Tab-separated table of N, CA and C in Angstrom:
chain	number	residue	atom	x	y	z
A	16	UNK	N	-22.899	131.881	209.113
A	16	UNK	CA	-23.131	130.725	209.979
A	16	UNK	C	-22.041	129.693	209.757
A	17	UNK	N	-21.641	129.063	210.791
A	17	UNK	CA	-20.590	128.068	210.667
A	17	UNK	C	-21.116	126.643	210.712
A	18	UNK	N	-22.410	126.430	210.535
A	18	UNK	CA	-22.975	125.090	210.459
A	18	UNK	C	-23.266	124.440	211.803
A	19	UNK	N	-23.168	125.195	212.881
A	19	UNK	CA	-23.458	124.627	214.184
A	19	UNK	C	-24.965	124.513	214.395
A	20	UNK	N	-25.352	123.456	215.073
A	20	UNK	CA	-26.757	123.260	215.420
A	20	UNK	C	-26.935	123.707	216.861
A	21	UNK	N	-27.892	124.580	217.078
A	21	UNK	CA	-28.150	125.086	218.416
A	21	UNK	C	-29.263	124.252	219.039
A	22	UNK	N	-28.986	123.653	220.160
A	22	UNK	CA	-29.959	122.838	220.875
A	22	UNK	C	-30.684	123.702	221.899
A	23	UNK	N	-32.015	123.522	222.038
A	23	UNK	CA	-32.719	124.292	223.064
A	23	UNK	C	-32.220	123.897	224.451
A	24	UNK	N	-32.139	124.867	225.329
A	24	UNK	CA	-31.649	124.586	226.672
A	24	UNK	C	-32.652	125.067	227.700
A	25	UNK	N	-32.434	124.656	228.922
A	25	UNK	CA	-33.263	125.105	230.029
A	25	UNK	C	-34.712	124.709	229.868
A	26	UNK	N	-35.564	125.636	230.214
A	26	UNK	CA	-37.005	125.367	230.223
A	26	UNK	C	-37.548	125.126	228.819
A	27	UNK	N	-36.904	125.683	227.788
A	27	UNK	CA	-37.373	125.524	226.408
A	27	UNK	C	-37.378	124.057	225.995
A	28	UNK	N	-36.385	123.293	226.436
A	28	UNK	CA	-36.337	121.884	226.063
A	28	UNK	C	-37.500	121.097	226.658
A	29	UNK	N	-38.133	121.606	227.684
A	29	UNK	CA	-39.320	120.964	228.249
A	29	UNK	C	-40.600	121.524	227.633
A	30	UNK	N	-40.602	122.817	227.346
A	30	UNK	CA	-41.799	123.457	226.822
A	30	UNK	C	-42.146	122.999	225.415
A	31	UNK	N	-41.154	122.766	224.579
A	31	UNK	CA	-41.430	122.342	223.196
A	31	UNK	C	-42.174	121.007	223.166
A	32	UNK	N	-41.685	119.943	223.828
A	32	UNK	CA	-42.440	118.683	223.801
A	32	UNK	C	-43.819	118.801	224.461
A	33	UNK	N	-43.925	119.610	225.500
A	33	UNK	CA	-45.222	119.787	226.156
A	33	UNK	C	-46.188	120.484	225.204
A	34	UNK	N	-45.721	121.500	224.492
A	34	UNK	CA	-46.572	122.205	223.524
A	34	UNK	C	-47.023	121.257	222.417
A	35	UNK	N	-46.105	120.455	221.915
A	35	UNK	CA	-46.460	119.479	220.864
A	35	UNK	C	-47.498	118.506	221.407
A	36	UNK	N	-47.282	118.020	222.615
A	36	UNK	CA	-48.233	117.078	223.199
A	36	UNK	C	-49.606	117.723	223.365
A	37	UNK	N	-49.645	118.970	223.818
A	37	UNK	CA	-50.927	119.650	224.019
A	37	UNK	C	-51.686	119.824	222.709
A	38	UNK	N	-50.963	120.113	221.631
A	38	UNK	CA	-51.615	120.234	220.318
A	38	UNK	C	-52.184	118.877	219.906
A	39	UNK	N	-51.394	117.833	220.057
A	39	UNK	CA	-51.869	116.477	219.719
A	39	UNK	C	-53.055	116.116	220.601
A	40	UNK	N	-52.969	116.420	221.884
A	40	UNK	CA	-54.062	116.113	222.808
A	40	UNK	C	-55.337	116.832	222.403
A	41	UNK	N	-55.222	118.082	221.981
A	41	UNK	CA	-56.409	118.854	221.577
A	41	UNK	C	-57.101	118.185	220.388
A	42	UNK	N	-56.313	117.754	219.405
A	42	UNK	CA	-56.905	117.060	218.257
A	42	UNK	C	-57.480	115.713	218.670
A	43	UNK	N	-56.760	115.011	219.502
A	43	UNK	CA	-57.175	113.660	219.925
A	43	UNK	C	-58.410	113.720	220.823
A	44	UNK	N	-58.509	114.739	221.660
A	44	UNK	CA	-59.636	114.851	222.595
A	44	UNK	C	-60.957	114.949	221.851
A	45	UNK	N	-60.948	115.599	220.688
A	45	UNK	CA	-62.184	115.691	219.902
A	45	UNK	C	-62.647	114.320	219.446
A	46	UNK	N	-61.720	113.464	219.050
A	46	UNK	CA	-62.118	112.140	218.566
A	46	UNK	C	-62.459	111.181	219.706
A	47	UNK	N	-62.068	111.528	220.928
A	47	UNK	CA	-62.346	110.652	222.061
A	47	UNK	C	-63.837	110.540	222.349
A	48	UNK	N	-64.590	111.558	221.984
A	48	UNK	CA	-66.020	111.554	222.293
A	48	UNK	C	-66.818	110.689	221.314
A	49	UNK	N	-66.173	110.235	220.249
A	49	UNK	CA	-66.856	109.407	219.252
A	49	UNK	C	-66.520	107.937	219.442
A	50	UNK	N	-67.532	107.105	219.188
A	50	UNK	CA	-67.298	105.664	219.209
A	50	UNK	C	-66.518	105.268	217.957
A	51	UNK	N	-65.549	104.394	218.154
A	51	UNK	CA	-64.777	103.857	217.037
A	51	UNK	C	-64.871	102.342	217.080
A	52	UNK	N	-64.853	101.705	215.921
A	52	UNK	CA	-64.917	100.236	215.922
A	52	UNK	C	-63.751	99.632	216.695
A	53	UNK	N	-64.038	98.578	217.417
A	53	UNK	CA	-63.013	97.833	218.151
A	53	UNK	C	-62.938	96.445	217.539
A	54	UNK	N	-61.815	96.137	216.958
A	54	UNK	CA	-61.603	94.841	216.323
A	54	UNK	C	-60.702	93.999	217.234
A	55	UNK	N	-61.307	93.023	217.888
A	55	UNK	CA	-60.543	92.188	218.822
A	55	UNK	C	-59.356	91.521	218.141
A	56	UNK	N	-59.556	91.121	216.886
A	56	UNK	CA	-58.494	90.401	216.185
A	56	UNK	C	-57.294	91.285	215.843
A	57	UNK	N	-57.398	92.591	216.056
A	57	UNK	CA	-56.289	93.503	215.752
A	57	UNK	C	-55.603	94.059	216.992
A	58	UNK	N	-56.055	93.718	218.160
A	58	UNK	CA	-55.475	94.285	219.379
A	58	UNK	C	-54.023	93.865	219.605
A	59	UNK	N	-53.594	92.786	218.995
A	59	UNK	CA	-52.233	92.297	219.192
A	59	UNK	C	-51.197	93.093	218.395
A	60	UNK	N	-51.636	93.888	217.410
A	60	UNK	CA	-50.695	94.514	216.475
A	60	UNK	C	-49.762	95.520	217.158
A	61	UNK	N	-50.299	96.451	217.937
A	61	UNK	CA	-49.442	97.472	218.582
A	61	UNK	C	-48.439	96.825	219.546
A	62	UNK	N	-48.874	95.899	220.423
A	62	UNK	CA	-47.863	95.262	221.285
A	62	UNK	C	-46.807	94.493	220.490
A	63	UNK	N	-47.191	93.856	219.393
A	63	UNK	CA	-46.214	93.115	218.590
A	63	UNK	C	-45.189	94.051	217.955
A	64	UNK	N	-45.659	95.170	217.429
A	64	UNK	CA	-44.736	96.148	216.841
A	64	UNK	C	-43.811	96.705	217.914
A	65	UNK	N	-44.389	97.028	219.061
A	65	UNK	CA	-43.569	97.594	220.133
A	65	UNK	C	-42.579	96.564	220.667
A	66	UNK	N	-42.988	95.304	220.743
A	66	UNK	CA	-42.065	94.234	221.158
A	66	UNK	C	-40.881	94.161	220.201
A	67	UNK	N	-41.144	94.262	218.895
A	67	UNK	CA	-40.063	94.230	217.905
A	67	UNK	C	-39.101	95.404	218.119
A	68	UNK	N	-39.645	96.579	218.430
A	68	UNK	CA	-38.804	97.752	218.689
A	68	UNK	C	-37.937	97.534	219.923
A	69	UNK	N	-38.537	97.014	220.987
A	69	UNK	CA	-37.801	96.774	222.231
A	69	UNK	C	-36.714	95.723	222.003
A	70	UNK	N	-37.068	94.630	221.341
A	70	UNK	CA	-36.075	93.571	221.076
A	70	UNK	C	-34.934	94.123	220.232
A	71	UNK	N	-35.257	94.874	219.176
A	71	UNK	CA	-34.213	95.458	218.325
A	71	UNK	C	-33.299	96.373	219.130
A	72	UNK	N	-33.879	97.166	220.022
A	72	UNK	CA	-33.085	98.055	220.863
A	72	UNK	C	-32.178	97.260	221.796
A	73	UNK	N	-32.720	96.213	222.405
A	73	UNK	CA	-31.933	95.427	223.350
A	73	UNK	C	-30.862	94.591	222.644
A	74	UNK	N	-31.120	94.172	221.408
A	74	UNK	CA	-30.117	93.413	220.653
A	74	UNK	C	-29.010	94.351	220.175
A	75	UNK	N	-29.383	95.545	219.703
A	75	UNK	CA	-28.395	96.499	219.201
A	75	UNK	C	-27.432	96.950	220.302
A	76	UNK	N	-27.961	97.147	221.487
A	76	UNK	CA	-27.127	97.559	222.635
A	76	UNK	C	-27.634	96.808	223.852
A	77	UNK	N	-27.073	95.625	224.090
A	77	UNK	CA	-27.559	94.816	225.213
A	77	UNK	C	-27.468	95.565	226.545
A	78	UNK	N	-28.547	95.479	227.326
A	78	UNK	CA	-28.560	96.164	228.630
A	78	UNK	C	-27.551	95.554	229.607
A	79	UNK	N	-27.105	96.396	230.515
A	79	UNK	CA	-26.276	95.921	231.616
A	79	UNK	C	-27.173	95.151	232.590
A	80	UNK	N	-26.585	94.508	233.583
A	80	UNK	CA	-27.379	93.795	234.585
A	80	UNK	C	-28.334	94.746	235.291
A	81	UNK	N	-27.829	95.929	235.638
A	81	UNK	CA	-28.697	96.916	236.302
A	81	UNK	C	-29.845	97.336	235.386
A	82	UNK	N	-29.571	97.494	234.095
A	82	UNK	CA	-30.617	97.878	233.144
A	82	UNK	C	-31.635	96.753	232.973
A	83	UNK	N	-31.174	95.494	233.003
A	83	UNK	CA	-32.115	94.359	232.927
A	83	UNK	C	-33.045	94.368	234.135
A	84	UNK	N	-32.473	94.562	235.301
A	84	UNK	CA	-33.284	94.578	236.529
A	84	UNK	C	-34.285	95.736	236.471
A	85	UNK	N	-33.796	96.919	236.097
A	85	UNK	CA	-34.681	98.084	235.988
A	85	UNK	C	-35.759	97.842	234.930
A	86	UNK	N	-35.391	97.187	233.838
A	86	UNK	CA	-36.346	96.923	232.758
A	86	UNK	C	-37.428	95.941	233.184
A	87	UNK	N	-37.052	94.913	233.921
A	87	UNK	CA	-38.050	93.947	234.398
A	87	UNK	C	-39.015	94.626	235.370
A	88	UNK	N	-38.475	95.420	236.274
A	88	UNK	CA	-39.333	96.150	237.215
A	88	UNK	C	-40.250	97.107	236.447
A	89	UNK	N	-39.680	97.832	235.478
A	89	UNK	CA	-40.469	98.771	234.678
A	89	UNK	C	-41.536	98.043	233.866
A	90	UNK	N	-41.211	96.875	233.339
A	90	UNK	CA	-42.184	96.073	232.589
A	90	UNK	C	-43.365	95.702	233.482
A	91	UNK	N	-43.085	95.285	234.711
A	91	UNK	CA	-44.146	94.900	235.646
A	91	UNK	C	-44.995	96.109	236.067
A	92	UNK	N	-44.331	97.223	236.340
A	92	UNK	CA	-45.071	98.442	236.699
A	92	UNK	C	-45.903	98.901	235.505
A	93	UNK	N	-45.314	98.876	234.313
A	93	UNK	CA	-46.039	99.249	233.103
A	93	UNK	C	-47.238	98.346	232.865
A	94	UNK	N	-47.067	97.053	233.135
A	94	UNK	CA	-48.180	96.110	232.961
A	94	UNK	C	-49.317	96.438	233.926
A	95	UNK	N	-48.981	96.724	235.165
A	95	UNK	CA	-50.017	97.058	236.158
A	95	UNK	C	-50.741	98.351	235.775
A	96	UNK	N	-49.978	99.356	235.377
A	96	UNK	CA	-50.595	100.622	234.977
A	96	UNK	C	-51.343	100.484	233.655
A	97	UNK	N	-50.842	99.639	232.765
A	97	UNK	CA	-51.529	99.386	231.502
A	97	UNK	C	-52.881	98.744	231.715
A	98	UNK	N	-52.954	97.834	232.687
A	98	UNK	CA	-54.236	97.208	233.021
A	98	UNK	C	-55.238	98.284	233.458
A	99	UNK	N	-54.770	99.196	234.309
A	99	UNK	CA	-55.637	100.283	234.763
A	99	UNK	C	-56.023	101.193	233.599
A	100	UNK	N	-55.084	101.472	232.731
A	100	UNK	CA	-55.376	102.300	231.561
A	100	UNK	C	-56.425	101.612	230.682
A	101	UNK	N	-56.307	100.316	230.503
A	101	UNK	CA	-57.288	99.562	229.716
A	101	UNK	C	-58.676	99.645	230.327
A	102	UNK	N	-58.732	99.635	231.642
A	102	UNK	CA	-60.023	99.748	232.335
A	102	UNK	C	-60.664	101.113	232.113
A	103	UNK	N	-59.860	102.126	231.814
A	103	UNK	CA	-60.389	103.467	231.569
A	103	UNK	C	-61.057	103.571	230.196
A	104	UNK	N	-60.725	102.665	229.298
A	104	UNK	CA	-61.311	102.695	227.957
A	104	UNK	C	-62.751	102.195	228.011
A	105	UNK	N	-63.648	102.949	227.405
A	105	UNK	CA	-65.053	102.548	227.373
A	105	UNK	C	-65.267	101.606	226.187
A	106	UNK	N	-65.932	100.484	226.460
A	106	UNK	CA	-66.238	99.512	225.411
A	106	UNK	C	-67.744	99.340	225.370
A	107	UNK	N	-68.304	99.439	224.166
A	107	UNK	CA	-69.745	99.317	223.966
A	107	UNK	C	-70.029	98.189	222.996
A	108	UNK	N	-71.114	97.458	223.254
A	108	UNK	CA	-71.573	96.414	222.341
A	108	UNK	C	-72.943	96.836	221.826
A	109	UNK	N	-73.070	96.894	220.502
A	109	UNK	CA	-74.371	97.203	219.910
A	109	UNK	C	-75.303	96.036	220.214
A	110	UNK	N	-76.445	96.268	220.882
A	110	UNK	CA	-77.322	95.170	221.295
A	110	UNK	C	-77.909	94.386	220.115
A	111	UNK	N	-78.043	95.023	218.963
A	111	UNK	CA	-78.638	94.332	217.814
A	111	UNK	C	-77.601	93.627	216.949
A	112	UNK	N	-76.522	94.333	216.623
A	112	UNK	CA	-75.529	93.759	215.702
A	112	UNK	C	-74.372	93.078	216.427
A	113	UNK	N	-74.245	93.321	217.710
A	113	UNK	CA	-73.129	92.834	218.540
A	113	UNK	C	-71.781	93.366	218.073
A	114	UNK	N	-71.814	94.486	217.368
A	114	UNK	CA	-70.568	95.134	216.955
A	114	UNK	C	-69.926	95.791	218.179
A	115	UNK	N	-68.619	95.639	218.289
A	115	UNK	CA	-67.875	96.247	219.395
A	115	UNK	C	-67.378	97.625	218.986
A	116	UNK	N	-67.495	98.566	219.901
A	116	UNK	CA	-66.987	99.915	219.703
A	116	UNK	C	-66.272	100.345	220.963
A	117	UNK	N	-65.330	101.236	220.790
A	117	UNK	CA	-64.606	101.773	221.945
A	117	UNK	C	-64.643	103.280	221.902
A	118	UNK	N	-64.558	103.834	223.068
A	118	UNK	CA	-64.449	105.283	223.202
A	118	UNK	C	-63.291	105.515	224.154
A	119	UNK	N	-62.307	106.229	223.673
A	119	UNK	CA	-61.147	106.513	224.508
A	119	UNK	C	-61.506	107.406	225.672
A	120	UNK	N	-60.750	107.291	226.703
A	120	UNK	CA	-60.966	108.114	227.877
A	120	UNK	C	-59.954	109.248	227.890
A	121	UNK	N	-60.406	110.482	228.161
A	121	UNK	CA	-59.426	111.568	228.293
A	121	UNK	C	-58.436	111.281	229.420
A	122	UNK	N	-58.869	110.540	230.416
A	122	UNK	CA	-57.960	110.183	231.514
A	122	UNK	C	-56.828	109.298	231.003
A	123	UNK	N	-57.127	108.431	230.046
A	123	UNK	CA	-56.085	107.561	229.493
A	123	UNK	C	-55.026	108.392	228.778
A	124	UNK	N	-55.449	109.434	228.049
A	124	UNK	CA	-54.499	110.307	227.359
A	124	UNK	C	-53.684	111.110	228.373
A	125	UNK	N	-54.334	111.642	229.394
A	125	UNK	CA	-53.613	112.390	230.431
A	125	UNK	C	-52.647	111.479	231.181
A	126	UNK	N	-53.041	110.231	231.356
A	126	UNK	CA	-52.198	109.217	231.975
A	126	UNK	C	-50.909	109.065	231.161
A	127	UNK	N	-51.052	108.977	229.828
A	127	UNK	CA	-49.879	108.870	228.966
A	127	UNK	C	-49.015	110.121	229.060
A	128	UNK	N	-49.659	111.280	229.133
A	128	UNK	CA	-48.912	112.527	229.250
A	128	UNK	C	-48.062	112.532	230.522
A	129	UNK	N	-48.624	112.079	231.610
A	129	UNK	CA	-47.880	112.035	232.873
A	129	UNK	C	-46.664	111.122	232.743
A	130	UNK	N	-46.833	109.996	232.065
A	130	UNK	CA	-45.717	109.062	231.878
A	130	UNK	C	-44.614	109.713	231.040
A	131	UNK	N	-45.011	110.397	229.960
A	131	UNK	CA	-44.035	111.064	229.102
A	131	UNK	C	-43.285	112.129	229.892
A	132	UNK	N	-43.993	112.898	230.718
A	132	UNK	CA	-43.346	113.946	231.507
A	132	UNK	C	-42.351	113.356	232.513
A	133	UNK	N	-42.715	112.249	233.132
A	133	UNK	CA	-41.798	111.595	234.076
A	133	UNK	C	-40.553	111.119	233.341
A	134	UNK	N	-40.755	110.530	232.160
A	134	UNK	CA	-39.616	110.046	231.367
A	134	UNK	C	-38.710	111.209	230.967
A	135	UNK	N	-39.315	112.323	230.524
A	135	UNK	CA	-38.524	113.489	230.145
A	135	UNK	C	-37.722	114.013	231.329
A	136	UNK	N	-38.355	114.078	232.473
A	136	UNK	CA	-37.660	114.573	233.667
A	136	UNK	C	-36.508	113.648	234.036
A	137	UNK	N	-36.752	112.346	233.946
A	137	UNK	CA	-35.695	111.388	234.290
A	137	UNK	C	-34.519	111.508	233.340
A	138	UNK	N	-34.805	111.724	232.054
A	138	UNK	CA	-33.705	111.838	231.098
A	138	UNK	C	-33.022	113.202	231.179
A	139	UNK	N	-33.820	114.268	231.300
A	139	UNK	CA	-33.228	115.609	231.339
A	139	UNK	C	-32.488	115.879	232.627
A	140	UNK	N	-33.194	115.822	233.725
A	140	UNK	CA	-32.583	116.087	235.025
A	140	UNK	C	-31.719	114.907	235.469
A	141	UNK	N	-32.060	113.730	235.023
A	141	UNK	CA	-31.290	112.540	235.396
A	141	UNK	C	-29.850	112.621	234.935
A	142	UNK	N	-29.666	113.164	233.731
A	142	UNK	CA	-28.305	113.332	233.209
A	142	UNK	C	-27.497	114.214	234.159
A	143	UNK	N	-28.107	115.297	234.607
A	143	UNK	CA	-27.420	116.220	235.525
A	143	UNK	C	-27.135	115.561	236.860
A	144	UNK	N	-28.005	114.620	237.265
A	144	UNK	CA	-27.822	113.939	238.544
A	144	UNK	C	-26.946	112.694	238.424
A	145	UNK	N	-26.483	112.402	237.206
A	145	UNK	CA	-25.599	111.264	237.009
A	145	UNK	C	-26.314	109.955	236.706
A	146	UNK	N	-27.594	110.005	236.313
A	146	UNK	CA	-28.313	108.782	235.949
A	146	UNK	C	-27.724	108.205	234.670
A	147	UNK	N	-27.822	106.902	234.537
A	147	UNK	CA	-27.446	106.214	233.310
A	147	UNK	C	-28.617	106.356	232.335
A	148	UNK	N	-28.451	107.211	231.331
A	148	UNK	CA	-29.540	107.504	230.401
A	148	UNK	C	-29.931	106.254	229.622
A	149	UNK	N	-28.986	105.390	229.293
A	149	UNK	CA	-29.305	104.150	228.582
A	149	UNK	C	-30.186	103.263	229.455
A	150	UNK	N	-29.881	103.181	230.724
A	150	UNK	CA	-30.704	102.404	231.651
A	150	UNK	C	-32.116	102.989	231.707
A	151	UNK	N	-32.224	104.305	231.792
A	151	UNK	CA	-33.534	104.956	231.845
A	151	UNK	C	-34.307	104.680	230.557
A	152	UNK	N	-33.632	104.752	229.417
A	152	UNK	CA	-34.284	104.500	228.129
A	152	UNK	C	-34.737	103.051	228.033
A	153	UNK	N	-33.880	102.105	228.415
A	153	UNK	CA	-34.257	100.688	228.384
A	153	UNK	C	-35.467	100.431	229.283
A	154	UNK	N	-35.440	101.003	230.471
A	154	UNK	CA	-36.559	100.819	231.397
A	154	UNK	C	-37.825	101.463	230.840
A	155	UNK	N	-37.698	102.628	230.212
A	155	UNK	CA	-38.867	103.294	229.626
A	155	UNK	C	-39.464	102.463	228.499
A	156	UNK	N	-38.616	101.848	227.692
A	156	UNK	CA	-39.104	100.966	226.621
A	156	UNK	C	-39.848	99.768	227.212
A	157	UNK	N	-39.275	99.169	228.241
A	157	UNK	CA	-39.920	98.018	228.878
A	157	UNK	C	-41.232	98.427	229.532
A	158	UNK	N	-41.234	99.578	230.163
A	158	UNK	CA	-42.448	100.101	230.785
A	158	UNK	C	-43.558	100.253	229.747
A	159	UNK	N	-43.227	100.894	228.623
A	159	UNK	CA	-44.215	101.116	227.564
A	159	UNK	C	-44.702	99.787	226.990
A	160	UNK	N	-43.808	98.827	226.821
A	160	UNK	CA	-44.216	97.504	226.318
A	160	UNK	C	-45.226	96.870	227.261
A	161	UNK	N	-44.939	96.898	228.556
A	161	UNK	CA	-45.880	96.341	229.528
A	161	UNK	C	-47.205	97.076	229.518
A	162	UNK	N	-47.143	98.399	229.413
A	162	UNK	CA	-48.369	99.190	229.440
A	162	UNK	C	-49.213	98.952	228.194
A	163	UNK	N	-48.605	99.044	227.013
A	163	UNK	CA	-49.372	98.860	225.769
A	163	UNK	C	-49.955	97.451	225.688
A	164	UNK	N	-49.180	96.473	226.109
A	164	UNK	CA	-49.642	95.086	226.031
A	164	UNK	C	-50.810	94.847	226.976
A	165	UNK	N	-50.656	95.231	228.237
A	165	UNK	CA	-51.713	94.935	229.202
A	165	UNK	C	-52.955	95.788	228.996
A	166	UNK	N	-52.801	96.983	228.429
A	166	UNK	CA	-53.988	97.772	228.080
A	166	UNK	C	-54.848	96.964	227.116
A	167	UNK	N	-54.209	96.399	226.114
A	167	UNK	CA	-54.944	95.651	225.107
A	167	UNK	C	-55.424	94.298	225.616
A	168	UNK	N	-54.678	93.663	226.485
A	168	UNK	CA	-55.135	92.391	227.069
A	168	UNK	C	-56.404	92.640	227.887
A	169	UNK	N	-56.389	93.691	228.702
A	169	UNK	CA	-57.570	93.991	229.518
A	169	UNK	C	-58.771	94.297	228.623
A	170	UNK	N	-58.549	95.097	227.590
A	170	UNK	CA	-59.635	95.438	226.667
A	170	UNK	C	-60.160	94.192	225.950
A	171	UNK	N	-59.264	93.316	225.553
A	171	UNK	CA	-59.663	92.082	224.864
A	171	UNK	C	-60.531	91.209	225.771
A	172	UNK	N	-60.078	91.013	226.995
A	172	UNK	CA	-60.831	90.168	227.931
A	172	UNK	C	-62.189	90.775	228.268
A	173	UNK	N	-62.197	92.071	228.539
A	173	UNK	CA	-63.457	92.731	228.897
A	173	UNK	C	-64.410	92.760	227.713
A	174	UNK	N	-63.909	93.061	226.526
A	174	UNK	CA	-64.758	93.092	225.334
A	174	UNK	C	-65.329	91.707	225.053
A	175	UNK	N	-64.526	90.674	225.268
A	175	UNK	CA	-65.018	89.307	225.083
A	175	UNK	C	-66.160	88.978	226.035
A	176	UNK	N	-66.008	89.393	227.300
A	176	UNK	CA	-67.080	89.158	228.278
A	176	UNK	C	-68.342	89.939	227.912
A	177	UNK	N	-68.178	91.197	227.511
A	177	UNK	CA	-69.334	92.019	227.124
A	177	UNK	C	-70.031	91.447	225.889
A	178	UNK	N	-69.254	90.973	224.943
A	178	UNK	CA	-69.818	90.401	223.725
A	178	UNK	C	-70.581	89.113	224.035
A	179	UNK	N	-70.011	88.296	224.894
A	179	UNK	CA	-70.673	87.044	225.289
A	179	UNK	C	-71.980	87.343	226.029
A	180	UNK	N	-71.961	88.296	226.925
A	180	UNK	CA	-73.169	88.680	227.650
A	180	UNK	C	-74.245	89.198	226.696
A	181	UNK	N	-73.838	89.985	225.686
A	181	UNK	CA	-74.796	90.513	224.711
A	181	UNK	C	-75.407	89.394	223.878
A	182	UNK	N	-74.621	88.395	223.548
A	182	UNK	CA	-75.131	87.275	222.752
A	182	UNK	C	-76.085	86.407	223.540
A	183	UNK	N	-75.880	86.333	224.851
A	183	UNK	CA	-76.764	85.507	225.688
A	183	UNK	C	-78.085	86.204	225.976
A	184	UNK	N	-78.137	87.524	225.849
A	184	UNK	CA	-79.384	88.218	226.178
A	184	UNK	C	-80.247	88.461	224.958
């Protein structure tokens, strides 16, 4: 061997990530049927971490004007879809203890899978079509930031309303 790294090509480069996702989905789908505690005070953590990642990426390699425009549009689309994804999450309030619990929706996971597949197609086939991969990556980061943030904002607001209603009854 001369030390060369062989990269998967063609359909294999798509099948490997899909197979990995399906394995993760299979494990995750089992836990979706169980209620898990929902801590309102912790919902900000994932968006904050993701914001730091996006900012670090944009500072390390500042986007072009076209990438900024694409990123803002992607952020808004991600926010709208994130709101819908948040609505798919089931939130339960224990009537006696007022403890909040959530149950993930399989639709929310499939929703994420569709987004990942679109991103993969844009990066894989986009390169062949002459797309700016950096622009696509910047927009994908902004999209995910909008989606993760608004999913949690919607869940926070809805859980607050459900908790208040439970306390009044």
